[in-house]
Amino acid sequence: MNFLAIIPARYASTRFPGKPLARLGGKPVIQRVYEQVAGVLDDAVVATDDERIRDAVRAFGGRVEMTSPDHRSGTDRCWEAYCKQGREYDVVVNVQGDEPFIHPSQLEAVKRCFDDPATDIATLVKPFTEADGLAALENPNSPKVVLDAQSRAIYFSRSVIPYLRGVPREEWLARHTFYKHIGLYAFRADVLRAVTALPQSPLELAESLEQLRWLENGYKIGVGISEVETIGIDTPEDLEKAERFLQLKMKNEKLGIENSPEFLIFNF
């Protein structure tokens, strides 16, 4: 199978305008993302609606497609960019443009989901740990996922799922493995075409989670389990955190240290 990474990148952002072009370790964030995936998947392309991002990607030698500014989601933008490739791919991987530390092992985990011919779509989860704390588990901005015996998604929710009846809430993390959703998606090419034509569904509107539309329409979502915690960039404060992490990573590499205690805090 061959895999194409498409990286949607918009300039407009309520919390962080121009985020893809913000500098991280001397490079634009979008370049950091591109370089992380280009060596793991068969091909990579940035999908943008902004000429400034297009020019920045071309400047570092990356591939880029201009797409409509009117898309409702990154998934729709991915489909337009895919249609402009001039060749077919088996699987399209939608990589968030604000995840400069996406790890090769995460991409490999998503790829393995397609070893099962029944997989239509694939995504990632990370187990919550007791160290994460109850507040992290209950955070509605961190969707949770429940899996079936074949490691397919049964449901995604902003609520804590499952509910542990008869167990004090403060003991939940010790008594059950809860899964946090990591927003990386991969689609068989024909499935990507089909899901972009689907209308919004009741569960999607209720939870504001696009993936529920796919489940409601019968698509099977395979789930890879990752122990890696990446650093997404939503705000300028997140960029500062990412810069500190990058400097630590570079320092460790220079010293030949792969697994210092500080580094393992990020599970990278």
Short mmCIF file of C-alpha atoms in Angstrom, two decimals:
data_model
loop_
_atom_site.label_atom_id
_atom_site.label_comp_id
_atom_site.label_asym_id
_atom_site.label_seq_id
_atom_site.Cartn_x
_atom_site.Cartn_y
_atom_site.Cartn_z
CA MET A 1 0.00 0.00 0.00
CA ASN A 2 1.12 3.55 -0.60
CA PHE A 3 0.39 6.39 1.81
CA LEU A 4 0.06 10.12 1.12
CA ALA A 5 0.28 12.64 3.97
CA ILE A 6 -1.81 15.76 3.44
CA ILE A 7 -1.19 18.57 5.91
CA PRO A 8 -4.01 21.15 5.98
CA ALA A 9 -2.68 24.58 6.97
CA ARG A 10 -4.70 27.79 7.32
CA TYR A 11 -3.31 31.22 8.12
CA ALA A 12 -6.44 32.42 9.92
CA SER A 13 -6.75 31.31 13.53
CA THR A 14 -8.71 32.91 16.33
CA ARG A 15 -6.17 32.05 19.01
CA PHE A 16 -2.99 32.17 16.94
CA PRO A 17 -3.14 33.90 13.53
CA GLY A 18 -0.31 32.86 11.21
CA LYS A 19 0.48 29.79 13.30
CA PRO A 20 1.89 27.67 10.42
CA LEU A 21 4.53 30.34 9.76
CA ALA A 22 5.53 30.88 13.40
CA ARG A 23 9.19 30.04 13.96
CA LEU A 24 10.12 26.96 15.95
CA GLY A 25 13.83 26.30 16.28
CA GLY A 26 14.49 28.65 13.37
CA LYS A 27 12.03 26.95 11.01
CA PRO A 28 8.32 27.55 10.31
CA VAL A 29 6.03 25.22 12.23
CA ILE A 30 4.65 23.87 8.95
CA GLN A 31 8.16 22.86 7.88
CA ARG A 32 8.68 20.98 11.14
CA VAL A 33 5.47 19.02 10.53
CA TYR A 34 6.36 18.32 6.90
CA GLU A 35 9.81 17.02 7.76
CA GLN A 36 8.40 14.69 10.43
CA VAL A 37 6.09 12.89 7.99
CA ALA A 38 7.95 13.10 4.67
CA GLY A 39 10.46 10.41 5.62
CA VAL A 40 7.87 7.96 6.97
CA LEU A 41 5.05 8.05 4.43
CA ASP A 42 5.45 7.65 0.68
CA ASP A 43 4.67 11.27 -0.11
CA ALA A 44 3.59 14.49 1.58
CA VAL A 45 1.87 17.69 0.51
CA VAL A 46 0.62 20.80 2.33
CA ALA A 47 -2.94 21.93 1.54
CA THR A 48 -3.48 25.63 2.15
CA ASP A 49 -5.68 28.56 1.15
CA ASP A 50 -3.03 31.19 1.80
CA GLU A 51 -0.29 32.34 -0.58
CA ARG A 52 2.07 33.15 2.30
CA ILE A 53 1.99 29.53 3.46
CA ARG A 54 2.33 28.32 -0.13
CA ASP A 55 5.43 30.46 -0.62
CA ALA A 56 6.97 29.30 2.68
CA VAL A 57 6.49 25.62 1.78
CA ARG A 58 8.02 26.13 -1.64
CA ALA A 59 10.94 27.96 -0.04
CA PHE A 60 11.95 24.89 1.97
CA GLY A 61 11.40 22.56 -0.99
CA GLY A 62 8.09 21.06 0.08
CA ARG A 63 5.09 20.19 -2.06
CA VAL A 64 1.99 22.35 -1.68
CA GLU A 65 -1.49 22.68 -3.18
CA MET A 66 -3.71 25.76 -3.07
CA THR A 67 -7.23 24.88 -1.94
CA SER A 68 -10.52 26.69 -1.45
CA PRO A 69 -10.91 29.02 1.57
CA ASP A 70 -14.49 27.80 2.01
CA HIS A 71 -13.91 24.28 3.33
CA ARG A 72 -15.76 23.35 6.52
CA SER A 73 -13.03 21.03 7.75
CA GLY A 74 -9.52 19.78 7.19
CA THR A 75 -11.02 16.58 5.81
CA ASP A 76 -12.70 18.49 2.97
CA ARG A 77 -9.46 20.35 2.27
CA CYS A 78 -7.62 17.02 2.12
CA TRP A 79 -9.99 15.67 -0.51
CA GLU A 80 -9.52 18.70 -2.77
CA ALA A 81 -5.74 18.45 -2.41
CA TYR A 82 -5.86 14.70 -3.12
CA CYS A 83 -7.83 15.28 -6.32
CA LYS A 84 -5.04 17.56 -7.56
CA GLN A 85 -2.29 14.97 -7.19
CA GLY A 86 -2.62 13.45 -10.64
CA ARG A 87 -2.07 9.95 -9.30
CA GLU A 88 -3.81 7.54 -6.98
CA TYR A 89 -2.81 6.55 -3.44
CA ASP A 90 -4.26 3.75 -1.34
CA VAL A 91 -4.47 5.77 1.88
CA VAL A 92 -4.56 9.50 2.64
CA VAL A 93 -3.26 10.52 6.08
CA ASN A 94 -4.59 13.83 7.41
CA VAL A 95 -1.80 15.24 9.58
CA GLN A 96 -2.58 18.31 11.66
CA GLY A 97 -0.46 21.29 10.63
CA ASP A 98 0.17 22.25 14.25
CA GLU A 99 1.77 18.95 15.36
CA PRO A 100 5.51 19.49 14.75
CA PHE A 101 6.49 16.59 17.02
CA ILE A 102 4.31 13.90 15.51
CA HIS A 103 6.39 10.77 15.96
CA PRO A 104 7.24 8.16 13.30
CA SER A 105 5.90 5.43 15.58
CA GLN A 106 2.48 7.11 15.53
CA LEU A 107 2.42 7.17 11.74
CA GLU A 108 3.48 3.52 11.66
CA ALA A 109 0.69 2.61 14.09
CA VAL A 110 -1.87 4.21 11.81
CA LYS A 111 -0.41 2.43 8.79
CA ARG A 112 -0.72 -0.94 10.54
CA CYS A 113 -4.46 -0.43 10.99
CA PHE A 114 -4.85 -0.99 7.25
CA ASP A 115 -3.41 -4.49 7.51
CA ASP A 116 -7.05 -5.27 8.35
CA PRO A 117 -8.95 -5.06 5.04
CA ALA A 118 -12.10 -4.09 6.95
CA THR A 119 -10.55 -0.79 8.13
CA ASP A 120 -12.07 2.21 6.35
CA ILE A 121 -10.51 4.91 8.50
CA ALA A 122 -7.74 4.84 11.10
CA THR A 123 -6.86 7.06 14.02
CA LEU A 124 -4.81 7.04 17.23
CA VAL A 125 -5.39 6.95 20.98
CA LYS A 126 -3.16 7.22 24.01
CA PRO A 127 -4.03 5.62 27.36
CA PHE A 128 -4.64 8.05 30.20
CA THR A 129 -2.37 7.37 33.17
CA GLU A 130 -2.95 7.93 36.86
CA ALA A 131 -0.30 10.64 36.65
CA ASP A 132 -2.49 12.56 34.18
CA GLY A 133 -5.02 13.14 36.93
CA LEU A 134 -8.81 13.29 36.98
CA ALA A 135 -8.92 16.85 35.61
CA ALA A 136 -7.22 15.70 32.39
CA LEU A 137 -9.64 12.79 32.05
CA GLU A 138 -12.66 15.06 32.53
CA ASN A 139 -11.43 17.80 30.18
CA PRO A 140 -14.10 18.12 27.44
CA ASN A 141 -11.48 19.46 25.03
CA SER A 142 -9.77 16.06 25.18
CA PRO A 143 -12.16 13.55 23.56
CA LYS A 144 -12.27 10.00 24.87
CA VAL A 145 -12.69 6.80 22.85
CA VAL A 146 -13.98 3.32 23.64
CA LEU A 147 -12.75 0.37 21.58
CA ASP A 148 -14.12 -3.03 20.66
CA ALA A 149 -12.23 -6.32 20.81
CA GLN A 150 -10.75 -5.71 17.33
CA SER A 151 -9.37 -2.32 18.38
CA ARG A 152 -12.00 -0.42 16.44
CA ALA A 153 -13.69 2.70 17.71
CA ILE A 154 -17.16 2.18 19.19
CA TYR A 155 -17.72 5.80 20.20
CA PHE A 156 -15.96 9.13 20.77
CA SER A 157 -17.13 11.57 23.41
CA ARG A 158 -16.16 14.72 25.23
CA SER A 159 -17.61 13.06 28.32
CA VAL A 160 -15.72 10.40 30.26
CA ILE A 161 -16.56 7.01 28.75
CA PRO A 162 -17.20 4.43 30.01
CA TYR A 163 -18.89 5.42 33.26
CA LEU A 164 -17.64 3.20 36.10
CA ARG A 165 -20.74 2.43 38.11
CA GLY A 166 -20.16 1.90 41.80
CA VAL A 167 -16.53 3.10 41.67
CA PRO A 168 -15.56 6.41 43.34
CA ARG A 169 -14.60 8.88 40.62
CA GLU A 170 -11.18 9.50 42.16
CA GLU A 171 -10.39 5.79 41.64
CA TRP A 172 -11.40 5.60 37.99
CA LEU A 173 -7.92 5.98 36.49
CA ALA A 174 -6.61 3.23 38.73
CA ARG A 175 -9.45 0.84 37.94
CA HIS A 176 -9.83 1.18 34.16
CA THR A 177 -7.84 2.09 31.03
CA PHE A 178 -9.36 5.16 29.45
CA TYR A 179 -8.22 6.27 25.99
CA LYS A 180 -7.54 9.82 24.88
CA HIS A 181 -8.10 10.53 21.20
CA ILE A 182 -5.14 11.84 19.19
CA GLY A 183 -6.44 13.77 16.18
CA LEU A 184 -4.63 11.97 13.38
CA TYR A 185 -6.80 10.39 10.69
CA ALA A 186 -6.10 8.16 7.71
CA PHE A 187 -8.63 7.22 5.04
CA ARG A 188 -8.75 4.77 2.20
CA ALA A 189 -8.97 7.09 -0.80
CA ASP A 190 -12.47 6.03 -1.83
CA VAL A 191 -13.67 6.43 1.76
CA LEU A 192 -12.25 9.96 1.94
CA ARG A 193 -14.27 10.85 -1.15
CA ALA A 194 -17.43 9.35 0.35
CA VAL A 195 -17.22 10.92 3.82
CA THR A 196 -16.73 14.44 2.45
CA ALA A 197 -20.13 14.10 0.78
CA LEU A 198 -21.94 13.12 3.98
CA PRO A 199 -24.19 15.66 5.71
CA GLN A 200 -23.54 16.48 9.36
CA SER A 201 -25.10 13.91 11.68
CA PRO A 202 -27.04 14.28 14.95
CA LEU A 203 -24.24 12.86 17.13
CA GLU A 204 -21.64 15.02 15.39
CA LEU A 205 -23.73 18.13 16.03
CA ALA A 206 -24.30 17.13 19.65
CA GLU A 207 -20.62 16.55 20.52
CA SER A 208 -18.98 18.68 17.80
CA LEU A 209 -16.85 15.69 16.77
CA GLU A 210 -16.62 15.05 13.02
CA GLN A 211 -15.67 11.40 13.44
CA LEU A 212 -19.10 10.58 14.88
CA ARG A 213 -20.56 11.29 11.44
CA TRP A 214 -18.44 8.48 10.04
CA LEU A 215 -19.46 6.02 12.75
CA GLU A 216 -23.13 6.89 12.32
CA ASN A 217 -22.82 6.08 8.65
CA GLY A 218 -21.31 2.65 9.28
CA TYR A 219 -17.62 3.25 8.56
CA LYS A 220 -15.18 1.13 10.54
CA ILE A 221 -12.51 3.15 12.33
CA GLY A 222 -9.40 1.18 13.24
CA VAL A 223 -7.47 2.50 16.22
CA GLY A 224 -3.74 2.42 16.84
CA ILE A 225 -2.54 2.74 20.43
CA SER A 226 0.40 5.06 21.07
CA GLU A 227 2.31 5.83 24.23
CA VAL A 228 3.64 9.07 22.70
CA GLU A 229 2.37 12.44 23.91
CA THR A 230 2.97 15.09 21.27
CA ILE A 231 2.83 18.85 21.73
CA GLY A 232 0.16 20.50 19.60
CA ILE A 233 0.38 24.25 19.08
CA ASP A 234 -2.86 26.16 19.55
CA THR A 235 -1.60 29.35 21.21
CA PRO A 236 1.60 31.43 21.46
CA GLU A 237 2.08 29.89 24.91
CA ASP A 238 2.06 26.44 23.33
CA LEU A 239 4.75 27.61 20.92
CA GLU A 240 6.94 28.65 23.86
CA LYS A 241 6.49 25.19 25.39
CA ALA A 242 7.34 23.57 22.07
CA GLU A 243 10.49 25.68 21.77
CA ARG A 244 11.66 24.56 25.22
CA PHE A 245 11.00 20.94 24.29
CA LEU A 246 12.84 21.26 20.99
CA GLN A 247 15.87 22.80 22.67
CA LEU A 248 15.92 19.94 25.19
CA LYS A 249 15.61 17.40 22.39
CA MET A 250 18.48 18.97 20.44
CA LYS A 251 20.64 19.16 23.56
CA ASN A 252 20.07 15.48 24.30
CA GLU A 253 20.88 14.49 20.73
CA LYS A 254 24.09 16.52 20.82
CA LEU A 255 25.12 14.79 24.03
CA GLY A 256 24.10 11.38 22.73
CA ILE A 257 21.38 11.09 25.37
CA GLU A 258 18.23 9.40 24.11
CA ASN A 259 16.20 8.80 27.25
CA SER A 260 17.00 11.33 29.94
CA PRO A 261 14.37 11.65 32.69
CA GLU A 262 13.43 15.14 31.47
CA PHE A 263 12.94 13.85 27.94
CA LEU A 264 10.72 11.00 29.05
CA ILE A 265 8.30 13.47 30.62
CA PHE A 266 7.14 14.10 27.07
CA ASN A 267 7.17 10.38 26.17
CA PHE A 268 8.85 11.30 22.91
#
